[in-house]
PDB file of C-alpha atoms in Angstrom:
ATOM      1  CA  UNK A   1     -12.859  18.856  -2.977  1.00 69.00           C
ATOM      2  CA  UNK A   2     -12.483  18.853   0.453  1.00 67.00           C
ATOM      3  CA  UNK A   3      -9.742  19.674   2.783  1.00 89.00           C
ATOM      4  CA  UNK A   4      -8.032  18.240   5.694  1.00 95.00           C
ATOM      5  CA  UNK A   5      -4.772  19.323   6.738  1.00 95.00           C
ATOM      6  CA  UNK A   6      -2.701  18.323   9.359  1.00 95.00           C
ATOM      7  CA  UNK A   7      -0.214  20.372  11.336  1.00 90.00           C
ATOM      8  CA  UNK A   8       2.660  18.540  10.794  1.00 91.00           C
ATOM      9  CA  UNK A   9       4.175  15.933   8.670  1.00 93.00           C
ATOM     10  CA  UNK A  10       6.703  14.581  10.749  1.00 95.00           C
ATOM     11  CA  UNK A  11       7.009  15.455  14.935  1.00 96.00           C
ATOM     12  CA  UNK A  12       9.558  14.172  17.516  1.00 97.00           C
ATOM     13  CA  UNK A  13       9.365  15.143  20.720  1.00 97.00           C
ATOM     14  CA  UNK A  14      10.282  13.730  24.512  1.00 97.00           C
ATOM     15  CA  UNK A  15       9.358  11.806  27.157  1.00 98.00           C
ATOM     16  CA  UNK A  16       7.706  13.938  29.472  1.00 97.00           C
ATOM     17  CA  UNK A  17       6.625  16.568  26.688  1.00 97.00           C
ATOM     18  CA  UNK A  18       2.837  17.382  25.707  1.00 97.00           C
ATOM     19  CA  UNK A  19       2.290  17.773  22.614  1.00 97.00           C
ATOM     20  CA  UNK A  20      -0.038  19.478  20.400  1.00 97.00           C
ATOM     21  CA  UNK A  21      -1.638  18.305  17.162  1.00 97.00           C
ATOM     22  CA  UNK A  22      -3.815  20.375  14.874  1.00 97.00           C
ATOM     23  CA  UNK A  23      -6.411  19.665  12.461  1.00 97.00           C
ATOM     24  CA  UNK A  24      -8.419  21.951  10.565  1.00 97.00           C
ATOM     25  CA  UNK A  25     -11.367  21.143   8.103  1.00 96.00           C
ATOM     26  CA  UNK A  26     -12.568  23.215   5.261  1.00 94.00           C
ATOM     27  CA  UNK A  27     -15.742  21.748   5.005  1.00 90.00           C
ATOM     28  CA  UNK A  28     -18.091  22.129   7.686  1.00 91.00           C
ATOM     29  CA  UNK A  29     -18.705  19.036   8.673  1.00 92.00           C
ATOM     30  CA  UNK A  30     -20.148  18.917  12.076  1.00 92.00           C
ATOM     31  CA  UNK A  31     -18.091  15.319  12.935  1.00 92.00           C
ATOM     32  CA  UNK A  32     -14.346  14.631  13.041  1.00 95.00           C
ATOM     33  CA  UNK A  33     -12.021  11.804  14.283  1.00 96.00           C
ATOM     34  CA  UNK A  34      -7.930  10.840  16.103  1.00 97.00           C
ATOM     35  CA  UNK A  35      -6.998   7.969  15.057  1.00 96.00           C
ATOM     36  CA  UNK A  36      -3.868   6.437  15.480  1.00 96.00           C
ATOM     37  CA  UNK A  37      -2.625   3.757  13.029  1.00 94.00           C
ATOM     38  CA  UNK A  38       0.422   1.544  14.314  1.00 93.00           C
ATOM     39  CA  UNK A  39       1.501  -1.881  11.924  1.00 88.00           C
ATOM     40  CA  UNK A  40      -0.477  -4.731  12.525  1.00 86.00           C
ATOM     41  CA  UNK A  41      -3.686  -3.496  13.934  1.00 89.00           C
ATOM     42  CA  UNK A  42      -4.773  -0.845  11.964  1.00 89.00           C
ATOM     43  CA  UNK A  43      -6.377   1.803  12.835  1.00 92.00           C
ATOM     44  CA  UNK A  44      -8.046   2.614  16.582  1.00 93.00           C
ATOM     45  CA  UNK A  45      -9.974   5.881  18.004  1.00 93.00           C
ATOM     46  CA  UNK A  46      -8.989   7.485  20.425  1.00 96.00           C
ATOM     47  CA  UNK A  47     -10.974  10.548  20.586  1.00 96.00           C
ATOM     48  CA  UNK A  48     -14.419  12.434  18.535  1.00 94.00           C
ATOM     49  CA  UNK A  49     -16.537  15.351  18.233  1.00 95.00           C
ATOM     50  CA  UNK A  50     -20.257  15.239  16.606  1.00 91.00           C
ATOM     51  CA  UNK A  51     -20.240  19.368  17.803  1.00 90.00           C
ATOM     52  CA  UNK A  52     -17.795  22.087  18.735  1.00 91.00           C
ATOM     53  CA  UNK A  53     -17.169  21.421  22.628  1.00 85.00           C
ATOM     54  CA  UNK A  54     -18.360  17.476  22.192  1.00 89.00           C
ATOM     55  CA  UNK A  55     -15.818  14.989  22.688  1.00 93.00           C
ATOM     56  CA  UNK A  56     -16.667  11.424  22.861  1.00 93.00           C
ATOM     57  CA  UNK A  57     -13.591   8.436  24.158  1.00 94.00           C
ATOM     58  CA  UNK A  58     -13.547   6.515  21.304  1.00 92.00           C
ATOM     59  CA  UNK A  59     -11.410   2.871  22.276  1.00 91.00           C
ATOM     60  CA  UNK A  60      -8.531   4.249  23.378  1.00 95.00           C
ATOM     61  CA  UNK A  61      -8.990   7.835  24.880  1.00 96.00           C
ATOM     62  CA  UNK A  62      -6.321   6.819  27.702  1.00 96.00           C
ATOM     63  CA  UNK A  63      -3.517   9.173  27.494  1.00 96.00           C
ATOM     64  CA  UNK A  64      -4.714  11.938  25.319  1.00 97.00           C
ATOM     65  CA  UNK A  65      -7.027  14.221  25.543  1.00 97.00           C
ATOM     66  CA  UNK A  66      -8.705  16.272  22.915  1.00 97.00           C
ATOM     67  CA  UNK A  67     -10.607  20.047  22.079  1.00 96.00           C
ATOM     68  CA  UNK A  68     -12.755  21.466  19.735  1.00 96.00           C
ATOM     69  CA  UNK A  69     -13.692  25.434  20.603  1.00 93.00           C
ATOM     70  CA  UNK A  70     -14.383  26.059  16.696  1.00 94.00           C
ATOM     71  CA  UNK A  71     -15.626  23.555  14.142  1.00 94.00           C
ATOM     72  CA  UNK A  72     -13.028  24.115  12.066  1.00 96.00           C
ATOM     73  CA  UNK A  73     -10.782  22.517  14.512  1.00 96.00           C
ATOM     74  CA  UNK A  74     -10.117  19.163  15.875  1.00 97.00           C
ATOM     75  CA  UNK A  75      -7.048  18.997  18.865  1.00 97.00           C
ATOM     76  CA  UNK A  76      -4.862  15.904  19.549  1.00 98.00           C
ATOM     77  CA  UNK A  77      -3.150  17.131  23.680  1.00 98.00           C
ATOM     78  CA  UNK A  78      -0.731  14.684  24.484  1.00 97.00           C
ATOM     79  CA  UNK A  79      -0.467  15.492  28.411  1.00 94.00           C
ATOM     80  CA  UNK A  80       2.919  14.033  28.727  1.00 97.00           C
ATOM     81  CA  UNK A  81       3.770  12.041  25.207  1.00 97.00           C
ATOM     82  CA  UNK A  82       5.898   8.790  26.571  1.00 97.00           C
ATOM     83  CA  UNK A  83       7.370   6.687  24.292  1.00 97.00           C
ATOM     84  CA  UNK A  84       4.538   4.381  23.501  1.00 97.00           C
ATOM     85  CA  UNK A  85       2.858   6.994  21.651  1.00 98.00           C
ATOM     86  CA  UNK A  86       4.800   7.007  19.296  1.00 98.00           C
ATOM     87  CA  UNK A  87       2.191   5.716  16.081  1.00 97.00           C
ATOM     88  CA  UNK A  88       1.054   7.254  12.130  1.00 96.00           C
ATOM     89  CA  UNK A  89      -2.094  10.302  13.724  1.00 97.00           C
ATOM     90  CA  UNK A  90      -4.893  10.640  11.379  1.00 96.00           C
ATOM     91  CA  UNK A  91      -7.086  13.084  11.391  1.00 96.00           C
ATOM     92  CA  UNK A  92     -10.980  12.398   9.256  1.00 94.00           C
ATOM     93  CA  UNK A  93     -13.598  13.753   9.213  1.00 94.00           C
ATOM     94  CA  UNK A  94     -17.665  13.069   8.538  1.00 90.00           C
ATOM     95  CA  UNK A  95     -19.998  14.229   5.764  1.00 86.00           C
ATOM     96  CA  UNK A  96     -23.533  14.856   6.642  1.00 83.00           C
ATOM     97  CA  UNK A  97     -25.155  10.858   5.391  1.00 75.00           C
ATOM     98  CA  UNK A  98     -26.887  12.928   3.407  1.00 75.00           C
ATOM     99  CA  UNK A  99     -24.264  13.947   1.502  1.00 77.00           C
ATOM    100  CA  UNK A 100     -22.942   9.952   1.321  1.00 75.00           C
ATOM    101  CA  UNK A 101     -21.330   9.586   4.907  1.00 79.00           C
ATOM    102  CA  UNK A 102     -18.051   9.832   4.162  1.00 84.00           C
ATOM    103  CA  UNK A 103     -14.828   9.698   6.621  1.00 89.00           C
ATOM    104  CA  UNK A 104     -11.931  12.720   4.863  1.00 91.00           C
ATOM    105  CA  UNK A 105      -9.057  11.603   6.271  1.00 93.00           C
ATOM    106  CA  UNK A 106      -5.742  13.969   6.743  1.00 94.00           C
ATOM    107  CA  UNK A 107      -2.307  13.460   5.518  1.00 93.00           C
ATOM    108  CA  UNK A 108      -1.179  12.007   8.607  1.00 94.00           C
ATOM    109  CA  UNK A 109       1.371  13.281  11.071  1.00 96.00           C
ATOM    110  CA  UNK A 110       4.182  10.521  11.694  1.00 95.00           C
ATOM    111  CA  UNK A 111       5.205  11.227  15.974  1.00 97.00           C
ATOM    112  CA  UNK A 112       8.240  10.108  17.429  1.00 97.00           C
ATOM    113  CA  UNK A 113       8.974   9.900  21.039  1.00 98.00           C
ATOM    114  CA  UNK A 114      12.029   9.473  22.834  1.00 97.00           C
TER     115      UNK A 114
ATOM    116  CA  UNK B   1     -21.696  -3.476  17.648  1.00 76.00           C
ATOM    117  CA  UNK B   2     -19.440  -4.321  14.614  1.00 83.00           C
ATOM    118  CA  UNK B   3     -16.526  -5.527  13.885  1.00 90.00           C
ATOM    119  CA  UNK B   4     -14.579  -6.458  10.471  1.00 93.00           C
ATOM    120  CA  UNK B   5     -12.234  -9.085   9.920  1.00 95.00           C
ATOM    121  CA  UNK B   6      -9.434  -8.629   6.738  1.00 95.00           C
ATOM    122  CA  UNK B   7      -7.560 -12.062   6.293  1.00 91.00           C
ATOM    123  CA  UNK B   8      -4.180 -12.008   5.424  1.00 91.00           C
ATOM    124  CA  UNK B   9      -2.457  -8.546   6.375  1.00 93.00           C
ATOM    125  CA  UNK B  10       0.013  -8.956   3.120  1.00 96.00           C
ATOM    126  CA  UNK B  11      -0.424 -10.009  -0.447  1.00 97.00           C
ATOM    127  CA  UNK B  12       0.961 -10.294  -3.562  1.00 97.00           C
ATOM    128  CA  UNK B  13      -0.519  -9.988  -7.110  1.00 97.00           C
ATOM    129  CA  UNK B  14       1.509  -9.973 -10.475  1.00 97.00           C
ATOM    130  CA  UNK B  15       0.733  -7.708 -12.455  1.00 97.00           C
ATOM    131  CA  UNK B  16      -1.940  -7.839 -14.769  1.00 97.00           C
ATOM    132  CA  UNK B  17      -3.432 -10.903 -11.719  1.00 97.00           C
ATOM    133  CA  UNK B  18      -6.306 -11.148 -10.094  1.00 97.00           C
ATOM    134  CA  UNK B  19      -6.185  -8.558  -7.260  1.00 98.00           C
ATOM    135  CA  UNK B  20      -8.548  -9.929  -3.905  1.00 98.00           C
ATOM    136  CA  UNK B  21      -8.418  -8.989  -0.957  1.00 98.00           C
ATOM    137  CA  UNK B  22     -10.975 -10.170   1.809  1.00 97.00           C
ATOM    138  CA  UNK B  23     -12.855  -8.691   4.034  1.00 97.00           C
ATOM    139  CA  UNK B  24     -15.303 -10.032   6.803  1.00 96.00           C
ATOM    140  CA  UNK B  25     -17.447  -8.333   9.273  1.00 94.00           C
ATOM    141  CA  UNK B  26     -19.896  -8.444  11.831  1.00 90.00           C
ATOM    142  CA  UNK B  27     -22.782  -6.290  13.226  1.00 83.00           C
ATOM    143  CA  UNK B  28     -25.962  -5.934  14.338  1.00 78.00           C
ATOM    144  CA  UNK B  29     -27.813  -4.136  12.773  1.00 79.00           C
ATOM    145  CA  UNK B  30     -27.838  -3.756   8.638  1.00 80.00           C
ATOM    146  CA  UNK B  31     -23.870  -3.120   7.995  1.00 85.00           C
ATOM    147  CA  UNK B  32     -23.029  -0.323   6.118  1.00 89.00           C
ATOM    148  CA  UNK B  33     -19.068  -0.931   4.523  1.00 92.00           C
ATOM    149  CA  UNK B  34     -16.358   0.788   2.923  1.00 94.00           C
ATOM    150  CA  UNK B  35     -12.712   0.131   1.534  1.00 97.00           C
ATOM    151  CA  UNK B  36     -10.382   2.685   2.109  1.00 96.00           C
ATOM    152  CA  UNK B  37      -6.754   2.750   0.133  1.00 96.00           C
ATOM    153  CA  UNK B  38      -3.962   4.220   1.996  1.00 95.00           C
ATOM    154  CA  UNK B  39      -0.700   4.755  -0.038  1.00 93.00           C
ATOM    155  CA  UNK B  40       2.462   5.615   0.996  1.00 87.00           C
ATOM    156  CA  UNK B  41       3.187   7.903   3.630  1.00 82.00           C
ATOM    157  CA  UNK B  42      -0.640   9.970   2.395  1.00 85.00           C
ATOM    158  CA  UNK B  43      -3.846   9.154   5.008  1.00 88.00           C
ATOM    159  CA  UNK B  44      -6.571   6.789   3.051  1.00 92.00           C
ATOM    160  CA  UNK B  45      -8.139   7.846   0.227  1.00 92.00           C
ATOM    161  CA  UNK B  46     -12.471   6.050   0.024  1.00 93.00           C
ATOM    162  CA  UNK B  47     -12.177   3.921  -2.462  1.00 95.00           C
ATOM    163  CA  UNK B  48     -15.981   3.116  -2.451  1.00 94.00           C
ATOM    164  CA  UNK B  49     -18.687   2.439   0.075  1.00 91.00           C
ATOM    165  CA  UNK B  50     -21.952  -0.291   0.420  1.00 90.00           C
ATOM    166  CA  UNK B  51     -25.065   1.383   1.893  1.00 84.00           C
ATOM    167  CA  UNK B  52     -27.399  -1.786   0.851  1.00 77.00           C
ATOM    168  CA  UNK B  53     -28.755  -0.632  -2.783  1.00 75.00           C
ATOM    169  CA  UNK B  54     -26.953  -2.839  -5.400  1.00 83.00           C
ATOM    170  CA  UNK B  55     -24.336  -5.624  -3.528  1.00 88.00           C
ATOM    171  CA  UNK B  56     -22.173  -4.853  -6.491  1.00 94.00           C
ATOM    172  CA  UNK B  57     -20.174  -1.642  -5.896  1.00 94.00           C
ATOM    173  CA  UNK B  58     -17.785  -0.316  -8.488  1.00 95.00           C
ATOM    174  CA  UNK B  59     -15.460   2.102  -7.020  1.00 94.00           C
ATOM    175  CA  UNK B  60     -12.559   4.206  -8.643  1.00 93.00           C
ATOM    176  CA  UNK B  61      -8.706   2.728 -10.151  1.00 93.00           C
ATOM    177  CA  UNK B  62     -10.960  -0.636 -11.158  1.00 96.00           C
ATOM    178  CA  UNK B  63     -11.911  -1.856  -7.728  1.00 97.00           C
ATOM    179  CA  UNK B  64     -14.876  -3.769  -6.876  1.00 97.00           C
ATOM    180  CA  UNK B  65     -16.729  -5.146  -4.485  1.00 97.00           C
ATOM    181  CA  UNK B  66     -19.932  -7.598  -3.619  1.00 94.00           C
ATOM    182  CA  UNK B  67     -21.980  -7.140  -0.574  1.00 94.00           C
ATOM    183  CA  UNK B  68     -22.678 -10.742   0.649  1.00 93.00           C
ATOM    184  CA  UNK B  69     -25.011 -11.136   2.934  1.00 91.00           C
ATOM    185  CA  UNK B  70     -24.880 -15.047   3.679  1.00 91.00           C
ATOM    186  CA  UNK B  71     -21.291 -15.310   4.101  1.00 93.00           C
ATOM    187  CA  UNK B  72     -21.008 -11.846   5.366  1.00 94.00           C
ATOM    188  CA  UNK B  73     -18.525 -11.223   3.335  1.00 95.00           C
ATOM    189  CA  UNK B  74     -17.750  -7.432   1.516  1.00 96.00           C
ATOM    190  CA  UNK B  75     -14.263  -8.810  -1.032  1.00 97.00           C
ATOM    191  CA  UNK B  76     -12.183  -6.007  -2.814  1.00 98.00           C
ATOM    192  CA  UNK B  77     -11.444  -7.072  -5.784  1.00 98.00           C
ATOM    193  CA  UNK B  78      -9.835  -5.885  -9.551  1.00 98.00           C
ATOM    194  CA  UNK B  79      -9.375  -7.702 -12.331  1.00 97.00           C
ATOM    195  CA  UNK B  80      -5.683  -7.109 -14.297  1.00 97.00           C
ATOM    196  CA  UNK B  81      -2.799  -5.664 -11.111  1.00 97.00           C
ATOM    197  CA  UNK B  82      -1.511  -2.720 -11.929  1.00 96.00           C
ATOM    198  CA  UNK B  83       2.099  -1.333 -10.305  1.00 96.00           C
ATOM    199  CA  UNK B  84       0.100   1.854  -9.345  1.00 95.00           C
ATOM    200  CA  UNK B  85      -2.020  -0.429  -6.906  1.00 97.00           C
ATOM    201  CA  UNK B  86       0.383  -1.137  -4.584  1.00 97.00           C
ATOM    202  CA  UNK B  87      -0.962  -0.042  -1.823  1.00 97.00           C
ATOM    203  CA  UNK B  88      -2.277  -0.727   2.006  1.00 96.00           C
ATOM    204  CA  UNK B  89      -5.719  -0.914   1.749  1.00 97.00           C
ATOM    205  CA  UNK B  90      -8.190  -0.733   4.866  1.00 96.00           C
ATOM    206  CA  UNK B  91     -12.091  -2.799   4.841  1.00 96.00           C
ATOM    207  CA  UNK B  92     -14.516  -0.795   6.975  1.00 93.00           C
ATOM    208  CA  UNK B  93     -17.811  -1.215   8.611  1.00 91.00           C
ATOM    209  CA  UNK B  94     -20.568   1.320  10.238  1.00 86.00           C
ATOM    210  CA  UNK B  95     -24.069   1.305  11.916  1.00 77.00           C
ATOM    211  CA  UNK B  96     -24.439   4.164   9.300  1.00 71.00           C
ATOM    212  CA  UNK B  97     -25.674   7.804  10.081  1.00 67.00           C
ATOM    213  CA  UNK B  98     -23.294   9.414  12.571  1.00 65.00           C
ATOM    214  CA  UNK B  99     -22.014   6.281  13.987  1.00 73.00           C
ATOM    215  CA  UNK B 100     -17.988   5.900  13.740  1.00 79.00           C
ATOM    216  CA  UNK B 101     -16.512   3.613  11.325  1.00 86.00           C
ATOM    217  CA  UNK B 102     -14.849   0.240  12.919  1.00 89.00           C
ATOM    218  CA  UNK B 103     -11.484  -0.664  10.616  1.00 91.00           C
ATOM    219  CA  UNK B 104     -10.037  -4.155   9.931  1.00 93.00           C
ATOM    220  CA  UNK B 105      -6.426  -4.510   9.973  1.00 93.00           C
ATOM    221  CA  UNK B 106      -5.186  -3.671   7.319  1.00 95.00           C
ATOM    222  CA  UNK B 107      -3.983  -5.716   3.897  1.00 96.00           C
ATOM    223  CA  UNK B 108      -0.999  -4.085   2.062  1.00 96.00           C
ATOM    224  CA  UNK B 109      -0.378  -5.142  -1.503  1.00 97.00           C
ATOM    225  CA  UNK B 110       2.433  -5.840  -3.133  1.00 97.00           C
ATOM    226  CA  UNK B 111       2.693  -5.930  -7.740  1.00 97.00           C
ATOM    227  CA  UNK B 112       5.579  -8.201  -8.159  1.00 97.00           C
ATOM    228  CA  UNK B 113       6.472  -7.497 -12.148  1.00 95.00           C
TER     229      UNK B 113
END
């Protein structure tokens, strides 16, 4: 079974704080993704990574950065948290196409910025 | 470029009734289509996927979906709703390979006892 874990289920931070959201996978997948989920907007892609130290902007990268120093770990960074970044954050991996080409999701981190 | 439209942000059905969740897609390449389910306070879980083999795809928990190219649709159905089906459902499309998925805005399914 693929396991995707996220460091926190719930997080409360203050405006202006630097926030780290960690995601770890145990299946050696090369592709990893960060989404935010908001009511009525579905999932929107923030950043993704095809390999260690490689990153690509998604649809809404503003205000976020990422780090992938090791294959199994993909971190999302909010340099200076703002209230409009209050959301559910979901990490996902993508299995190789020959193994199904499926995305596997972590349980999510619900971030509140006050 | 790909996009997905899910018609109906909320759907309510009675227990035992047919479940029909609608998804229409737009894609510039042959699409790969997915349905995911999200139970409360959980991440997303794959229900089923279409990858250009059979047009009628069966998934977990009794769900199935039919790919109709002429209608650019991939609607999700289940003959008889169960209380445990209450969740949010997302349709997604990609071009395959390492292409990222594009998700719809989701449909929240409520089951009426």
